[in-house]
């Protein structure tokens, strides 16, 4: 009895399948959370209660940490469009919807972490600890990002010498980790915090100066959202029509977020080689 010899293509497929099976046996499994079918934590991490998580208040805790990180974006990677990520605070949450809508035919835009009502990526310390979650889906599925915009600052408003040194060190570490992804990067300068700025506290300007120096040294382009707000509201404003609170604090109206989103949209287009309209 003659048996047909497998073709080269068939053998490659067979060996690939065997390799995947062996890899699955060797690699530790993801930890699916009982409290949400939308969350799986990375190996070694544990499911935890996160009050602001849209995924039934479920987050993931890093090994040996008391913190509970908000998980990454909910959608799997697009297979038809580039994948774009915004990492940042609640202001970035506010304008990401405008960015995603404007770029819906250009790239799939998501926010890391998956947050709709809290502080987003938080402090640089929190961002550094939780970055592995922000870069993957809420189910810990990897995404090969094409462009990543990131920002930290509104949750680091301490201009003591030690705090600014920590901010510089940790933001630099975050930038270096993001460079390892191979994505094109852009950094958004922190928007104004008027309860301090209106009373002469220059902490936002100081943090933006630190961030600018770090990004220039790494050839990461800057999206100047601080100037964008001041262009609309003035240099030393206390109130402005696009502010959500009066006098102004640090959040904006829908019209305000649309105004802030415009340069973000343009930068994503430039990074992707799409002509500006």
XYZ file of C-alpha atoms in Angstrom:
277
model
C 0.000 0.000 0.000
C 1.393 3.388 -1.018
C 0.870 6.364 1.183
C 1.060 9.894 -0.083
C 3.940 11.894 1.274
C 2.827 15.173 2.832
C 3.641 18.199 0.750
C 6.063 20.806 2.011
C 3.194 23.196 2.748
C 1.259 20.539 4.646
C 4.315 19.661 6.703
C 4.895 23.309 7.598
C 1.271 23.686 8.717
C 1.520 20.460 10.712
C 4.713 21.521 12.466
C 3.262 24.970 13.165
C 0.210 23.388 14.768
C 2.420 21.164 16.907
C 4.472 24.211 17.895
C 1.380 26.110 19.014
C 0.207 23.184 21.098
C 3.600 22.849 22.779
C 3.737 26.611 23.370
C 0.321 26.523 24.999
C 1.523 23.755 27.307
C 4.660 25.674 28.292
C 3.261 29.188 28.715
C 1.235 29.950 31.846
C -2.446 30.497 31.161
C -4.238 33.792 31.464
C -6.364 34.229 34.572
C -10.008 34.660 33.533
C -11.935 36.663 36.113
C -15.164 35.253 37.565
C -16.601 38.736 38.044
C -16.397 39.707 34.359
C -16.171 37.723 31.150
C -14.504 40.782 29.605
C -11.401 40.586 31.792
C -8.536 38.113 31.861
C -5.424 38.977 33.829
C -1.862 38.191 32.717
C -0.053 35.207 34.216
C 0.933 35.964 37.804
C -1.590 38.806 38.114
C -4.832 38.430 40.066
C -8.382 39.677 39.530
C -9.368 42.512 41.867
C -12.076 45.045 42.602
C -11.710 48.305 40.659
C -14.505 50.739 41.443
C -14.296 52.599 38.135
C -13.760 49.691 35.754
C -16.507 49.482 33.092
C -15.969 45.717 33.125
C -18.232 45.074 36.141
C -15.734 46.841 38.418
C -13.059 44.256 37.638
C -9.363 44.989 37.321
C -6.038 43.180 37.618
C -3.481 43.393 40.423
C 0.231 43.047 39.622
C 2.203 40.410 41.547
C 3.049 41.603 45.037
C 1.092 44.847 44.698
C -1.767 46.238 46.751
C -3.000 48.239 43.755
C -5.705 47.249 41.279
C -4.998 48.360 37.725
C -7.745 49.304 35.316
C -7.612 46.950 32.332
C -6.729 47.724 28.735
C -9.038 48.616 25.849
C -12.025 46.348 25.172
C -11.767 45.813 21.412
C -9.463 43.250 19.810
C -6.921 44.433 17.280
C -8.322 45.609 13.973
C -7.253 43.430 11.075
C -8.296 45.956 8.417
C -7.053 49.272 9.851
C -4.002 50.451 11.773
C -4.394 50.307 15.553
C -3.978 53.560 17.496
C -3.852 53.943 21.280
C -4.310 56.931 23.584
C -2.822 56.520 27.068
C -3.634 59.307 29.472
C -5.782 60.983 32.100
C -9.464 61.898 32.261
C -8.938 64.773 29.817
C -7.668 62.285 27.244
C -10.726 60.126 27.949
C -12.823 63.186 27.156
C -11.355 63.795 23.701
C -10.650 60.203 22.614
C -14.239 59.781 21.394
C -13.825 62.762 19.051
C -10.500 61.404 17.831
C -11.936 57.921 17.215
C -14.909 59.297 15.295
C -12.768 61.549 13.102
C -10.360 58.706 12.316
C -12.852 55.846 12.005
C -11.835 55.219 8.365
C -8.133 55.755 9.104
C -7.353 53.729 12.234
C -9.081 52.040 15.152
C -8.562 54.362 18.127
C -8.854 53.071 21.679
C -8.006 54.437 25.114
C -5.721 52.716 27.585
C -6.847 52.029 30.197
C -10.491 51.218 29.522
C -11.962 53.966 31.676
C -14.954 56.218 31.171
C -15.319 58.064 34.470
C -12.098 58.140 36.483
C -8.501 59.344 36.158
C -7.407 57.117 33.319
C -3.731 56.170 33.429
C -3.203 58.026 36.708
C 0.222 58.951 38.081
C 3.526 58.005 36.470
C 3.977 55.424 39.248
C 0.591 53.889 38.473
C 1.227 54.079 34.749
C 4.560 52.327 35.055
C 3.048 49.529 37.132
C -0.056 49.093 34.987
C 1.448 49.678 31.530
C 1.415 45.951 30.618
C -2.387 46.065 30.949
C -2.846 49.308 29.026
C -0.988 47.900 26.025
C -3.165 44.782 25.709
C -6.911 44.257 25.522
C -9.038 43.801 28.638
C -8.651 40.068 28.035
C -4.850 40.445 27.926
C -4.773 39.802 24.184
C -1.754 41.453 22.552
C -2.163 44.256 20.031
C 0.560 45.436 17.679
C 0.039 49.187 17.938
C 0.860 51.397 14.975
C 0.701 54.728 16.834
C 0.585 55.435 20.578
C -0.077 58.824 22.131
C 0.656 59.086 25.845
C 0.532 61.696 28.606
C 1.100 61.924 32.337
C 0.914 65.025 34.494
C -2.469 65.980 35.942
C -2.100 63.300 38.614
C 1.504 64.274 39.371
C 0.953 67.917 40.377
C 3.683 68.202 42.982
C 6.552 70.562 42.177
C 8.761 69.658 45.103
C 12.282 68.755 44.037
C 11.910 65.081 44.955
C 8.509 64.710 43.275
C 9.725 66.264 40.022
C 12.775 63.994 40.063
C 10.494 60.984 40.459
C 8.237 62.239 37.662
C 11.247 62.625 35.357
C 12.574 59.162 36.147
C 9.253 57.348 35.834
C 8.070 59.199 32.710
C 11.393 58.379 31.087
C 10.928 54.709 31.969
C 7.419 54.745 30.495
C 8.696 56.335 27.284
C 11.450 53.718 27.013
C 8.968 50.874 27.503
C 6.698 52.311 24.815
C 9.621 52.669 22.404
C 10.154 48.910 22.742
C 6.706 48.287 21.213
C 7.906 49.501 17.818
C 4.905 51.842 17.529
C 5.240 55.432 16.399
C 4.919 57.583 19.498
C 3.636 61.064 20.251
C 3.474 62.764 23.631
C 0.642 65.102 24.615
C 1.681 67.962 26.887
C -0.476 68.277 29.996
C -3.465 70.620 29.764
C -3.908 73.490 32.270
C -4.915 72.948 35.888
C -6.410 76.332 36.677
C -6.899 75.979 40.456
C -3.087 76.125 40.591
C -2.264 78.130 37.484
C -4.629 80.982 38.275
C -2.865 81.442 41.632
C 0.678 81.436 40.298
C 1.640 77.786 40.857
C 3.720 76.814 37.787
C 3.691 73.053 38.375
C 2.013 72.191 35.051
C 4.551 74.280 33.130
C 7.392 72.661 35.072
C 6.170 69.135 34.375
C 5.665 69.989 30.709
C 9.236 71.315 30.563
C 10.535 68.055 32.040
C 8.425 66.019 29.620
C 9.504 68.130 26.642
C 13.186 67.543 27.429
C 12.644 63.794 27.855
C 10.746 63.470 24.566
C 13.164 65.594 22.534
C 16.018 63.403 23.763
C 14.099 60.370 22.483
C 12.932 61.974 19.204
C 9.278 61.652 20.260
C 7.101 64.421 18.752
C 5.037 66.639 21.029
C 1.335 67.462 20.764
C 1.008 70.763 22.603
C -2.457 70.554 24.115
C -1.567 73.078 26.812
C -1.087 75.825 24.249
C -4.199 74.614 22.440
C -6.340 75.385 25.506
C -4.634 78.722 26.142
C -5.149 79.698 22.501
C -8.887 79.478 23.136
C -9.136 80.711 26.715
C -6.261 83.171 26.986
C -2.932 83.224 28.790
C -4.019 83.742 32.406
C -7.696 82.834 32.349
C -9.893 82.006 35.318
C -13.055 81.301 33.326
C -13.687 80.144 29.776
C -16.705 78.955 27.804
C -15.204 75.521 27.084
C -14.610 74.746 30.778
C -17.017 72.320 32.423
C -16.798 74.142 35.764
C -16.893 77.872 36.431
C -14.410 79.169 37.344
C -12.317 76.747 35.299
C -10.753 73.653 36.820
C -9.347 71.041 34.407
C -12.283 69.355 32.620
C -14.075 70.587 29.531
C -17.420 70.723 27.769
C -18.065 68.554 24.689
C -17.141 71.600 22.578
C -13.950 71.949 24.578
C -12.933 68.347 24.047
C -13.650 68.692 20.329
C -11.353 71.736 20.259
C -8.577 69.866 22.069
C -9.003 66.794 19.844
C -8.145 68.604 16.594
C -4.322 68.614 16.921
C -4.434 65.034 18.225
C -6.319 63.977 15.089
C -3.832 65.820 12.885
C -0.850 64.197 14.602
C -2.281 60.701 14.201
C -2.832 61.420 10.509
C 0.757 62.616 10.101
C 2.095 59.528 11.823
C 0.035 57.306 9.522
C 0.893 59.250 6.364
C -2.700 60.412 5.819
C -3.159 63.846 4.197
C -4.636 66.508 6.462
C -8.085 67.666 5.362
